[in-house]
Amino acid sequence: MTTAQPRHLLDGSHRRMFIGGAWVEAASGQTMETRNPANGVVIATVPRAGKKDIERAVAAARNAFDGPWSRFKPHERQKLLLRIAELFERHWEEICVSDTTDMGLPIARARGNANRVLGMLRYYAGMATALHGQTIDNSLPGDIVSYTRKEPIGVVGAIIPWNAPTAASVWKIGPALATGCTVVLKPSEEAPLTPLLIAELMAEAGVPDGVVNIVTGTGTEAGAPLAEHMGVDKIVFTGSTATGQSIVRASAGNLKRVSLELGGKSPVIVCTDADLERAVPVAAMSVFANSGQICIAGSRLFVARQIHDEFVARLAAYAAGLRIGNGIDPETEIGPLISPRQLQRVEGYLRAGSEEGARLVVGGARLSQGALAEGNFVAPTVFAGVSDTMRIAREEIFGPVISALPFDTLDEVVRRANDTPYGLAAGVFTRDLATAHQLSRRLQAGSVWVNTYHAIDPAVPFGGYKMSGYGREGGTDHLDEYLNTKGVFIRID
Ligand code: NAD
C-alpha cells in the first residue's frame, strides 16, 4: 500500500523517499537534515538511505522494467512525458521555490530556467517516437536480411550533484522515460528536496510504480552501493571528477555502462576586437551565476593584453554592483554557497590566490553584514596578475572567483587554454568570423560558445573532453546512451 508523502512545506517537517511507487523511510530508520544555505535553517528531514534501500529500489526498478512498463508503446511514453511537462509547468513556481530554498539559486534565475527544463521534457517526448534501428544490406552468402534494433538498456542508476537539482533530474529521468528504461536516482545529500517533488509530479502524471525511484542518502552510504550494484545496467553521473573516477572503479563488477558529466576549469578568451558591452556581463555571469557553483564556469578569463586593464576594471565594477542575498528575494542576483563546508573551501582558494601573488581586484572575502551572517555568502571576486600555474588558475573552485590572465597571441592563448586536465566548455569573444571558427575548432572542450555563454539546448549535445567526462546529454547522442543496439540476421531463402 502506498504511504502518503507529507506535504512539501520546507518548514522543517519530514519528507519520505520514493521506491516502487511508495513513500518510504530508510530501512535503518535513519534520517538527515537539509538546510537553507541562505540562513542555515533546517527546512526538512529526509531518509538517510543505505545499501538495503538501494537493493529495494533496484529490485523495484527491475520489476517495473520487466513488467508493464516494457509493454508501453513509444506514443504512450510520449504522452506521459508531455503530461509531466504540463504538470511541471503548472507547478513551476513550487519547483523554483524548492530549489531556491534548498540550494540557494536566486528565484529569478530559477524561474528563468522554465523554458530549458520544459523544453527538455518536450524534446524527449518528441524523441520517444523517433527511435529506430536500420535495415542494412550485408554481403553474406544466401538470402539473409539484417537490421538493427534499439533497445532500452535496463535499470539506470542516476547520481546528481546539488547545484542544479531540477535540470539534473530531468536530464537523467527524461531520456529514461523516452527510451523505456527505469531509474533509481540519488540526489545530493545537500539538496534532496526538489527531486522528491519531481517524483510526486511524475507519479501524478501516471508514471507506473517502480519506473522512477528517488533514494535520498549520502555518497558513500547510498551512492557507492548504487554504483556497485550488479543489477544496475548503467550509471549516469554528474558531479566532481574525483567521484566520477570512483564510480568508474565501482562499475567494474558487472562492467555496467557509465556516462560522466564532471568538473571543469573553462577558459573564456576575450580578443582585442570583442564587443566589451556584451563581453563584460556575460564573462562575469559565466562564473558568478549560481555563485560560481557551475560546472561550466568560465573561471580562467584570458584577456588580450591591449584591453586587459580596461576589461578587468569594467568587470570589477560589474561584480561590485551585483545584488547579493537570500535568493527568495526576486531582486537577488547572487545567492549563497551551498554549505559552510563549501564556504570554507572557497575561502581557502581566496587565501591561496593572495598567498601565491595574485592581485585582488574586487571581493575576496566572506560577506557577513546583517542577515548575510546567517548564510554562506562570498563576494564576487576577481583576481588579476594570475599566472597559469597558480592553484586558482588550475583547480576547480566552485565559487564566485574569476582569474584574469593577459595574453598576446592566439596561438599562445589556445595552448594555455588547453593546458588543463579538464575540457568541459570554453568561451570566445570576438567580432572576427575567422577567429571565431579557428578558436572553436582548436579549443579542447565539449561546448564552445562565441559571443555568448551558458547556451544549452535539449537538441544539442553537452558533455566533456578529457577529465570532464564522457557521454553526452542533449541531442540524439543522449538517447543513445540509454539504448543498446542489437544486430539481427534472418535467413529467408
Ligand atoms: P560530488 O562528486 O561530491 O557529488 C555528486 C554526487 O555524487 C552526490 O549525489 C554525492 O552524494 C554522490 N557521491 C559522492 N561520493 C560518491 C561515491 N563514492 N559513489 C557514488 N556517489 C557518490 O559533487 P558535488 O560537490 O555535489 O558537485 C560539484 C561537482 O559537480 C563539481 O565538480 C562540478 O563541476 C560537477 N558538476 C558537473 C556538471 C556537468 O554537467 N559536467 C554539472 C554540475 C556539476
Coordinates of C-alpha atoms and ligand atoms in Angstrom, one line a residue:
M1 CA 0.0 0.0 0.0
T2 CA 1.3 3.5 -0.9
T3 CA 2.2 5.6 2.1
A4 CA 1.3 9.2 1.6
Q5 CA 4.0 11.7 1.2
P6 CA 3.8 14.6 3.8
R7 CA 3.4 17.9 2.0
H8 CA 6.3 19.8 0.5
L9 CA 6.3 22.6 3.1
L10 CA 10.0 23.5 3.5
D11 CA 9.2 24.2 7.2
G12 CA 11.5 21.6 8.8
S13 CA 8.9 18.8 8.5
H14 CA 9.8 15.3 7.3
R15 CA 9.7 14.0 3.7
R16 CA 9.9 10.4 2.6
M17 CA 11.7 8.9 -0.4
F18 CA 10.0 7.2 -3.3
I19 CA 10.6 3.5 -4.0
G20 CA 8.4 1.2 -6.1
G21 CA 5.6 3.8 -6.1
A22 CA 5.5 4.1 -2.3
W23 CA 6.7 6.9 0.0
V24 CA 9.0 5.1 2.4
E25 CA 11.6 5.5 5.2
A26 CA 15.1 4.2 5.2
A27 CA 15.4 0.5 6.3
S28 CA 17.6 1.7 9.2
G29 CA 15.0 4.4 10.2
Q30 CA 17.8 7.0 10.0
T31 CA 17.1 10.5 8.7
M32 CA 19.2 13.5 7.7
E33 CA 18.6 17.2 7.7
T34 CA 18.7 19.6 4.8
R35 CA 19.2 23.3 5.4
N36 CA 18.5 26.6 3.6
P37 CA 22.0 27.8 2.7
A38 CA 20.9 31.4 2.9
N39 CA 20.2 31.3 6.7
G40 CA 21.2 27.8 8.0
V41 CA 17.6 26.9 8.9
V42 CA 16.6 23.3 8.7
I43 CA 13.9 23.1 6.0
A44 CA 13.3 19.3 6.1
T45 CA 14.5 15.9 7.2
V46 CA 14.7 13.1 4.7
P47 CA 15.5 9.4 5.0
R48 CA 19.2 8.5 5.2
A49 CA 19.3 5.5 2.9
G50 CA 21.8 2.8 2.9
K51 CA 22.6 -0.4 0.9
K52 CA 19.3 -2.2 1.8
D53 CA 17.3 0.7 0.4
I54 CA 19.3 0.7 -2.8
E55 CA 18.7 -3.1 -3.1
R56 CA 15.0 -2.4 -2.7
A57 CA 14.9 0.4 -5.2
V58 CA 16.9 -1.5 -7.8
A59 CA 14.6 -4.5 -7.4
A60 CA 11.6 -2.2 -7.9
A61 CA 13.2 -0.7 -11.0
R62 CA 13.9 -4.2 -12.3
N63 CA 10.3 -5.4 -11.7
A64 CA 9.0 -2.3 -13.5
F65 CA 11.4 -2.8 -16.4
D66 CA 10.4 -6.4 -16.9
G67 CA 6.7 -5.7 -16.2
P68 CA 4.0 -3.5 -17.6
W69 CA 6.5 -0.7 -18.5
S70 CA 8.1 -2.9 -21.1
R71 CA 4.8 -3.0 -22.9
F72 CA 4.4 0.8 -23.1
K73 CA 4.4 1.8 -26.8
P74 CA 6.5 4.8 -27.8
H75 CA 3.5 7.0 -28.2
E76 CA 2.3 6.1 -24.7
R77 CA 5.8 7.1 -23.3
Q78 CA 5.5 10.3 -25.3
K79 CA 2.1 11.1 -23.8
L80 CA 3.5 10.5 -20.4
L81 CA 6.4 12.9 -20.9
L82 CA 4.0 15.6 -22.3
R83 CA 1.8 15.2 -19.2
I84 CA 4.9 15.5 -17.0
A85 CA 5.9 18.7 -18.8
E86 CA 2.3 20.1 -18.3
L87 CA 2.4 19.3 -14.6
F88 CA 5.9 20.9 -14.3
E89 CA 4.6 24.0 -16.0
R90 CA 1.6 24.2 -13.6
H91 CA 3.9 23.7 -10.5
W92 CA 6.8 25.6 -11.8
E93 CA 6.7 28.2 -9.0
E94 CA 6.8 25.5 -6.4
I95 CA 9.7 23.8 -8.1
C96 CA 11.6 27.2 -8.2
V97 CA 10.9 27.9 -4.5
S98 CA 12.1 24.4 -3.6
D99 CA 15.4 24.8 -5.5
T100 CA 15.9 28.3 -4.1
T101 CA 15.3 27.2 -0.5
D102 CA 17.2 24.0 -0.7
M103 CA 20.3 25.1 -2.6
G104 CA 20.3 28.9 -2.8
L105 CA 19.7 29.6 -6.5
P106 CA 18.2 33.1 -6.9
I107 CA 14.5 32.7 -7.6
A108 CA 14.7 35.0 -10.6
R109 CA 17.3 32.6 -12.2
A110 CA 15.3 29.5 -11.2
R111 CA 12.1 31.0 -12.9
G112 CA 14.2 31.8 -16.0
N113 CA 15.1 28.1 -16.4
A114 CA 11.5 27.2 -17.2
N115 CA 12.0 27.0 -21.0
R116 CA 15.1 25.0 -20.7
V117 CA 13.6 22.3 -18.4
L118 CA 10.2 22.1 -20.0
G119 CA 11.9 22.1 -23.4
M120 CA 14.0 19.1 -22.3
L121 CA 10.9 17.2 -21.3
R122 CA 9.1 18.0 -24.6
Y123 CA 12.3 17.2 -26.6
Y124 CA 12.4 13.7 -25.0
A125 CA 8.7 13.3 -25.6
G126 CA 9.3 14.0 -29.3
M127 CA 12.3 11.6 -29.4
A128 CA 10.2 8.8 -27.8
T129 CA 8.5 8.2 -31.2
A130 CA 11.7 8.8 -33.2
L131 CA 13.8 5.9 -32.0
H132 CA 14.6 3.4 -34.7
G133 CA 17.2 0.9 -36.0
Q134 CA 18.3 0.5 -39.6
T135 CA 18.0 -2.1 -42.3
I136 CA 21.5 -2.9 -43.6
D137 CA 22.4 -4.8 -46.7
N138 CA 25.0 -7.4 -45.9
S139 CA 27.5 -9.4 -48.1
L140 CA 26.7 -12.8 -46.7
P141 CA 26.1 -15.9 -48.9
G142 CA 22.4 -16.8 -49.2
D143 CA 19.4 -14.5 -48.7
I144 CA 19.8 -13.1 -45.2
V145 CA 18.1 -9.9 -44.1
S146 CA 19.9 -7.9 -41.5
Y147 CA 18.7 -5.0 -39.4
T148 CA 19.4 -3.3 -36.1
R149 CA 17.1 -2.7 -33.1
K150 CA 17.4 -0.1 -30.5
E151 CA 16.5 -1.5 -27.1
P152 CA 16.4 0.2 -23.6
I153 CA 19.5 -0.6 -21.7
G154 CA 17.6 -1.5 -18.5
V155 CA 17.9 -0.2 -15.0
V156 CA 19.7 3.1 -14.8
G157 CA 21.3 4.5 -11.7
A158 CA 21.5 8.3 -11.7
I159 CA 23.6 10.2 -9.3
I160 CA 23.4 14.0 -9.3
P161 CA 25.1 17.0 -7.5
W162 CA 23.4 19.8 -5.7
N163 CA 24.0 22.7 -8.0
A164 CA 21.0 22.2 -10.4
P165 CA 18.6 19.6 -8.9
T166 CA 15.7 20.2 -11.3
A167 CA 17.6 20.3 -14.6
A168 CA 19.9 17.4 -13.5
S169 CA 16.9 15.2 -12.5
V170 CA 15.2 15.9 -15.8
W171 CA 18.3 15.3 -17.8
K172 CA 18.6 11.9 -16.2
I173 CA 15.0 10.8 -16.0
G174 CA 13.7 12.3 -19.2
P175 CA 15.7 10.1 -21.6
A176 CA 15.0 7.0 -19.5
L177 CA 11.2 7.6 -19.9
A178 CA 11.7 8.3 -23.6
T179 CA 13.6 5.1 -24.2
G180 CA 11.8 2.7 -21.9
C181 CA 14.4 2.4 -19.1
T182 CA 13.7 2.6 -15.4
V183 CA 15.7 4.8 -12.9
V184 CA 17.0 4.9 -9.4
L185 CA 18.0 8.5 -8.8
K186 CA 20.1 9.5 -5.8
P187 CA 20.1 13.3 -5.3
S188 CA 22.8 15.1 -3.5
E189 CA 22.6 15.0 0.3
E190 CA 23.0 18.8 0.2
A191 CA 19.8 19.3 -1.9
P192 CA 17.5 16.3 -2.0
L193 CA 14.1 18.1 -1.9
T194 CA 13.2 19.1 -5.4
P195 CA 13.9 15.6 -6.8
L196 CA 11.3 14.3 -4.3
L197 CA 8.8 16.9 -5.5
I198 CA 9.6 15.9 -9.1
A199 CA 8.8 12.3 -8.2
E200 CA 5.4 13.4 -6.8
L201 CA 4.6 15.2 -10.1
M202 CA 5.7 12.2 -12.1
A203 CA 3.5 9.8 -10.1
E204 CA 0.6 12.3 -10.6
A205 CA 1.3 12.2 -14.3
G206 CA 0.9 8.4 -14.3
V207 CA 4.5 7.1 -14.3
P208 CA 4.0 3.5 -13.3
D209 CA 5.3 2.3 -9.9
G210 CA 9.0 1.5 -9.9
V211 CA 9.8 3.3 -13.2
V212 CA 11.2 6.3 -11.3
N213 CA 12.7 5.8 -7.8
I214 CA 14.3 8.5 -5.7
V215 CA 16.6 7.4 -2.9
T216 CA 17.9 10.1 -0.5
G217 CA 21.3 9.5 1.2
T218 CA 25.0 10.3 1.2
G219 CA 27.5 9.5 -1.4
T220 CA 29.3 6.7 0.5
E221 CA 26.2 5.2 2.1
A222 CA 23.8 5.3 -0.9
G223 CA 25.7 6.5 -4.0
A224 CA 28.5 3.9 -3.8
P225 CA 26.2 0.9 -3.4
L226 CA 24.2 2.1 -6.4
A227 CA 27.3 2.5 -8.5
E228 CA 28.5 -1.0 -7.5
H229 CA 25.1 -2.8 -7.8
M230 CA 25.2 -5.8 -10.1
G231 CA 21.6 -5.3 -11.0
V232 CA 22.2 -1.8 -12.4
D233 CA 22.9 -1.7 -16.2
K234 CA 24.1 1.9 -16.5
I235 CA 25.2 4.7 -14.3
V236 CA 24.6 8.3 -15.4
F237 CA 26.6 10.6 -13.1
T238 CA 27.0 14.3 -12.7
G239 CA 29.5 15.5 -10.1
S240 CA 33.1 16.0 -9.3
T241 CA 35.9 14.3 -11.3
A242 CA 37.2 12.5 -8.2
T243 CA 33.8 10.9 -7.5
G244 CA 33.5 10.1 -11.2
Q245 CA 36.7 8.2 -11.0
S246 CA 35.4 6.2 -8.0
I247 CA 32.2 5.4 -10.0
V248 CA 34.2 4.1 -12.9
R249 CA 36.1 1.8 -10.4
A250 CA 32.8 0.7 -8.8
S251 CA 31.3 -0.1 -12.2
A252 CA 33.8 -2.8 -12.9
G253 CA 31.9 -5.6 -11.1
N254 CA 29.3 -6.1 -13.9
L255 CA 31.0 -3.8 -16.4
K256 CA 28.0 -1.5 -16.4
R257 CA 27.9 1.4 -18.8
V258 CA 28.9 4.8 -17.4
S259 CA 28.3 8.3 -18.6
L260 CA 30.1 11.1 -16.7
E261 CA 29.5 14.8 -16.6
L262 CA 32.3 16.1 -14.4
G263 CA 34.2 19.2 -13.3
G264 CA 35.8 21.9 -15.4
K265 CA 38.2 24.9 -15.4
S266 CA 36.9 26.5 -18.5
P267 CA 38.7 29.3 -20.4
V268 CA 37.0 32.4 -21.7
I269 CA 39.0 34.3 -24.3
V270 CA 38.4 38.0 -24.9
C271 CA 40.1 39.2 -28.1
T272 CA 41.0 42.8 -28.9
D273 CA 38.1 43.3 -31.2
A274 CA 35.4 42.0 -28.7
D275 CA 32.3 43.9 -28.0
L276 CA 33.0 44.8 -24.4
E277 CA 29.5 45.9 -23.6
R278 CA 28.4 42.4 -24.3
A279 CA 31.5 40.5 -23.1
V280 CA 31.8 42.1 -19.6
P281 CA 28.4 40.9 -18.2
V282 CA 28.5 37.6 -20.0
A283 CA 32.0 36.8 -18.8
A284 CA 31.1 37.9 -15.3
M285 CA 27.9 35.8 -15.1
S286 CA 29.6 32.8 -16.7
V287 CA 31.1 32.4 -13.2
F288 CA 29.0 34.5 -10.8
A289 CA 25.7 33.0 -11.7
N290 CA 24.7 30.4 -9.1
S291 CA 27.6 31.8 -7.0
G292 CA 30.2 30.1 -9.2
Q293 CA 28.7 26.7 -8.5
I294 CA 28.5 25.8 -12.1
C295 CA 30.5 23.1 -13.9
I296 CA 31.0 25.3 -17.0
A297 CA 32.1 28.4 -15.0
G298 CA 34.5 30.4 -17.3
S299 CA 36.8 30.8 -14.4
R300 CA 40.0 31.3 -16.4
L301 CA 39.5 34.7 -18.1
F302 CA 42.1 35.2 -20.8
V303 CA 42.0 38.9 -22.0
A304 CA 44.1 40.4 -24.8
R305 CA 46.8 42.5 -23.2
Q306 CA 45.8 45.7 -25.1
I307 CA 42.4 45.7 -23.4
H308 CA 43.2 43.7 -20.2
D309 CA 43.3 46.6 -17.7
E310 CA 40.1 48.2 -19.1
F311 CA 38.3 44.9 -19.2
V312 CA 39.3 44.0 -15.6
A313 CA 38.2 47.4 -14.3
R314 CA 34.8 47.1 -16.0
L315 CA 34.4 43.5 -14.7
A316 CA 35.2 44.7 -11.2
A317 CA 32.6 47.4 -11.4
Y318 CA 30.1 44.9 -12.6
A319 CA 30.9 42.5 -9.8
A320 CA 30.7 45.2 -7.2
G321 CA 27.2 46.2 -8.4
L322 CA 25.6 42.7 -8.1
R323 CA 22.8 42.3 -5.5
I324 CA 23.7 39.6 -3.1
G325 CA 21.3 38.0 -0.6
N326 CA 18.7 35.3 0.1
G327 CA 17.6 34.0 -3.3
I328 CA 14.0 34.1 -2.4
D329 CA 14.1 37.9 -2.9
P330 CA 13.3 38.4 -6.6
E331 CA 15.8 41.2 -6.7
T332 CA 18.7 38.9 -5.6
E333 CA 21.3 38.2 -8.3
I334 CA 23.8 36.2 -6.3
G335 CA 22.8 33.7 -3.6
P336 CA 24.8 31.8 -1.0
L337 CA 27.1 28.8 -1.5
I338 CA 25.6 25.5 -0.7
S339 CA 27.2 24.8 2.7
P340 CA 29.6 26.0 5.4
R341 CA 32.0 23.3 4.0
Q342 CA 31.9 24.8 0.5
L343 CA 32.3 28.3 2.0
Q344 CA 35.5 27.2 3.8
R345 CA 36.7 25.6 0.6
V346 CA 36.2 28.8 -1.4
E347 CA 37.8 30.9 1.4
G348 CA 40.8 28.6 1.2
Y349 CA 41.2 29.5 -2.5
L350 CA 40.8 33.2 -1.8
R351 CA 43.7 32.9 0.6
A352 CA 45.7 30.8 -1.8
G353 CA 45.2 33.4 -4.6
S354 CA 46.7 36.2 -2.4
E355 CA 49.4 34.0 -1.0
E356 CA 50.6 32.9 -4.4
G357 CA 50.9 36.5 -5.5
A358 CA 47.7 37.3 -7.5
R359 CA 46.3 40.8 -7.2
L360 CA 42.8 41.0 -5.6
V361 CA 40.8 43.5 -7.7
V362 CA 37.4 43.1 -6.0
G363 CA 35.6 40.9 -3.5
G364 CA 37.9 38.3 -1.8
A365 CA 36.0 37.6 1.4
R366 CA 33.0 36.1 3.1
L367 CA 30.1 38.5 3.4
S368 CA 28.7 38.7 6.9
Q369 CA 26.9 42.0 7.2
G370 CA 23.4 41.8 8.8
A371 CA 21.3 38.8 7.6
L372 CA 24.2 37.6 5.4
A373 CA 26.0 36.4 8.5
E374 CA 23.5 33.5 8.9
G375 CA 24.3 32.1 5.4
N376 CA 27.3 31.0 3.3
F377 CA 27.8 34.2 1.3
V378 CA 31.0 35.1 -0.6
A379 CA 31.6 38.4 -2.5
P380 CA 32.0 38.0 -6.3
T381 CA 35.8 38.1 -6.7
V382 CA 38.2 39.0 -9.4
F383 CA 41.9 38.3 -9.2
A384 CA 44.3 39.8 -11.8
G385 CA 48.1 39.2 -12.2
V386 CA 47.3 35.4 -12.1
S387 CA 49.8 33.0 -13.6
D388 CA 48.9 29.8 -15.3
T389 CA 50.5 27.7 -12.5
M390 CA 48.6 29.2 -9.5
R391 CA 46.1 27.0 -7.8
I392 CA 43.3 29.4 -8.5
A393 CA 44.1 29.1 -12.3
R394 CA 44.3 25.3 -12.2
E395 CA 41.8 23.9 -9.7
E396 CA 38.0 24.0 -9.9
I397 CA 36.9 26.4 -7.1
F398 CA 33.1 26.1 -7.5
G399 CA 32.7 29.6 -6.1
P400 CA 32.4 33.1 -7.4
V401 CA 36.1 33.6 -8.3
I402 CA 37.5 34.8 -11.7
S403 CA 41.2 34.7 -12.5
A404 CA 42.1 37.2 -15.2
L405 CA 45.2 36.3 -17.3
P406 CA 46.6 38.5 -20.1
F407 CA 47.6 37.0 -23.5
D408 CA 49.4 38.3 -26.6
T409 CA 48.7 35.9 -29.5
L410 CA 46.0 33.5 -30.5
D411 CA 48.5 30.6 -30.8
E412 CA 49.7 31.3 -27.2
V413 CA 46.2 31.6 -25.8
V414 CA 45.0 28.3 -27.4
R415 CA 48.0 26.5 -25.9
R416 CA 47.4 27.9 -22.5
A417 CA 43.6 27.5 -22.6
N418 CA 44.1 23.8 -23.5
D419 CA 46.7 23.3 -20.8
T420 CA 44.3 21.8 -18.2
P421 CA 43.1 18.3 -17.4
Y422 CA 39.6 19.5 -18.0
G423 CA 37.7 20.1 -21.2
L424 CA 34.1 20.9 -20.4
A425 CA 33.5 24.3 -22.0
A426 CA 35.1 27.4 -23.5
G427 CA 34.0 30.9 -24.4
V428 CA 35.3 33.3 -27.1
F429 CA 34.6 37.0 -27.6
T430 CA 35.5 38.4 -31.0
R431 CA 33.8 40.1 -33.9
D432 CA 36.1 38.3 -36.4
L433 CA 34.4 35.4 -38.1
A434 CA 37.7 33.6 -38.9
T435 CA 38.9 33.9 -35.3
A436 CA 35.5 32.6 -34.1
H437 CA 35.8 29.5 -36.3
Q438 CA 39.5 28.9 -35.7
L439 CA 39.3 29.1 -31.9
S440 CA 36.1 26.9 -31.9
R441 CA 38.0 24.3 -33.8
R442 CA 41.2 24.4 -31.7
L443 CA 39.8 24.6 -28.2
Q444 CA 39.6 21.2 -26.5
A445 CA 36.1 21.4 -24.9
G446 CA 32.7 19.7 -25.3
S447 CA 31.0 23.1 -25.7
V448 CA 32.4 26.3 -27.2
W449 CA 30.3 29.5 -27.0
V450 CA 31.2 32.5 -29.1
N451 CA 29.9 36.0 -28.0
T452 CA 27.6 34.2 -25.6
Y453 CA 27.9 31.6 -22.8
H454 CA 25.7 29.1 -21.0
A455 CA 23.7 28.4 -24.2
I456 CA 22.3 24.9 -23.5
D457 CA 19.6 23.3 -25.7
P458 CA 17.9 19.9 -25.4
A459 CA 18.7 19.2 -29.0
V460 CA 22.4 20.0 -28.8
P461 CA 24.8 17.5 -27.1
F462 CA 26.6 18.7 -24.0
G463 CA 29.5 16.9 -22.2
G464 CA 33.2 16.9 -21.6
Y465 CA 36.5 16.2 -23.2
K466 CA 39.4 14.8 -21.2
M467 CA 38.8 14.6 -17.4
S468 CA 35.5 16.5 -17.7
G469 CA 33.9 13.2 -18.5
Y470 CA 32.4 11.1 -21.3
G471 CA 29.0 10.6 -22.8
R472 CA 26.7 13.4 -23.9
E473 CA 23.5 14.9 -22.6
G474 CA 21.1 16.5 -25.0
G475 CA 20.6 15.6 -28.6
T476 CA 20.2 12.1 -30.1
D477 CA 23.6 11.1 -28.6
H478 CA 21.9 11.4 -25.2
L479 CA 19.1 8.9 -26.1
D480 CA 21.7 6.5 -27.5
E481 CA 23.4 6.4 -24.0
Y482 CA 20.2 4.7 -22.7
L483 CA 19.9 2.2 -25.6
N484 CA 21.6 -1.0 -26.7
T485 CA 22.0 -1.7 -30.4
K486 CA 21.1 -5.2 -31.4
G487 CA 22.1 -6.7 -34.8
V488 CA 19.5 -9.2 -36.2
F489 CA 20.1 -11.6 -39.1
I490 CA 17.2 -13.6 -40.6
R491 CA 17.7 -16.2 -43.3
I492 CA 14.8 -16.0 -45.8
D493 CA 15.9 -18.2 -48.7
Ligands
NAD1 P1 30.3 15.3 -5.7 O1 31.0 14.5 -6.7 O2 30.8 15.4 -4.4 O3 28.8 14.6 -5.5 C1 28.0 14.3 -6.6 C2 27.0 13.2 -6.2 O4 27.8 12.0 -6.1 C3 26.3 13.4 -4.9 O5 25.0 12.9 -5.0 C4 27.1 12.6 -3.9 O6 26.3 12.1 -2.8 C5 27.5 11.4 -4.8 N1 28.7 10.7 -4.3 C6 29.7 11.2 -3.6 N2 30.6 10.2 -3.4 C7 30.2 9.1 -4.1 C8 30.7 7.8 -4.3 N3 31.8 7.4 -3.7 N4 29.9 6.9 -5.0 C9 28.8 7.3 -5.6 N5 28.2 8.5 -5.4 C10 28.9 9.4 -4.7 O7 30.0 16.6 -6.5 P2 29.2 17.9 -5.8 O8 30.2 18.6 -4.9 O9 27.9 17.5 -5.4 O10 29.1 18.8 -7.1 C11 30.1 19.6 -7.6 C12 30.8 18.9 -8.8 O11 29.9 18.5 -9.8 C13 31.8 19.9 -9.4 O12 33.0 19.2 -9.7 C14 31.1 20.2 -10.7 O13 31.9 20.7 -11.8 C15 30.4 19.0 -11.0 N6 29.2 19.2 -12.0 C16 29.4 18.9 -13.3 C17 28.3 19.1 -14.2 C18 28.5 18.7 -15.6 O14 27.5 18.7 -16.3 N7 29.6 18.4 -16.1 C19 27.2 19.7 -13.8 C20 27.1 20.1 -12.4 C21 28.1 19.8 -11.5

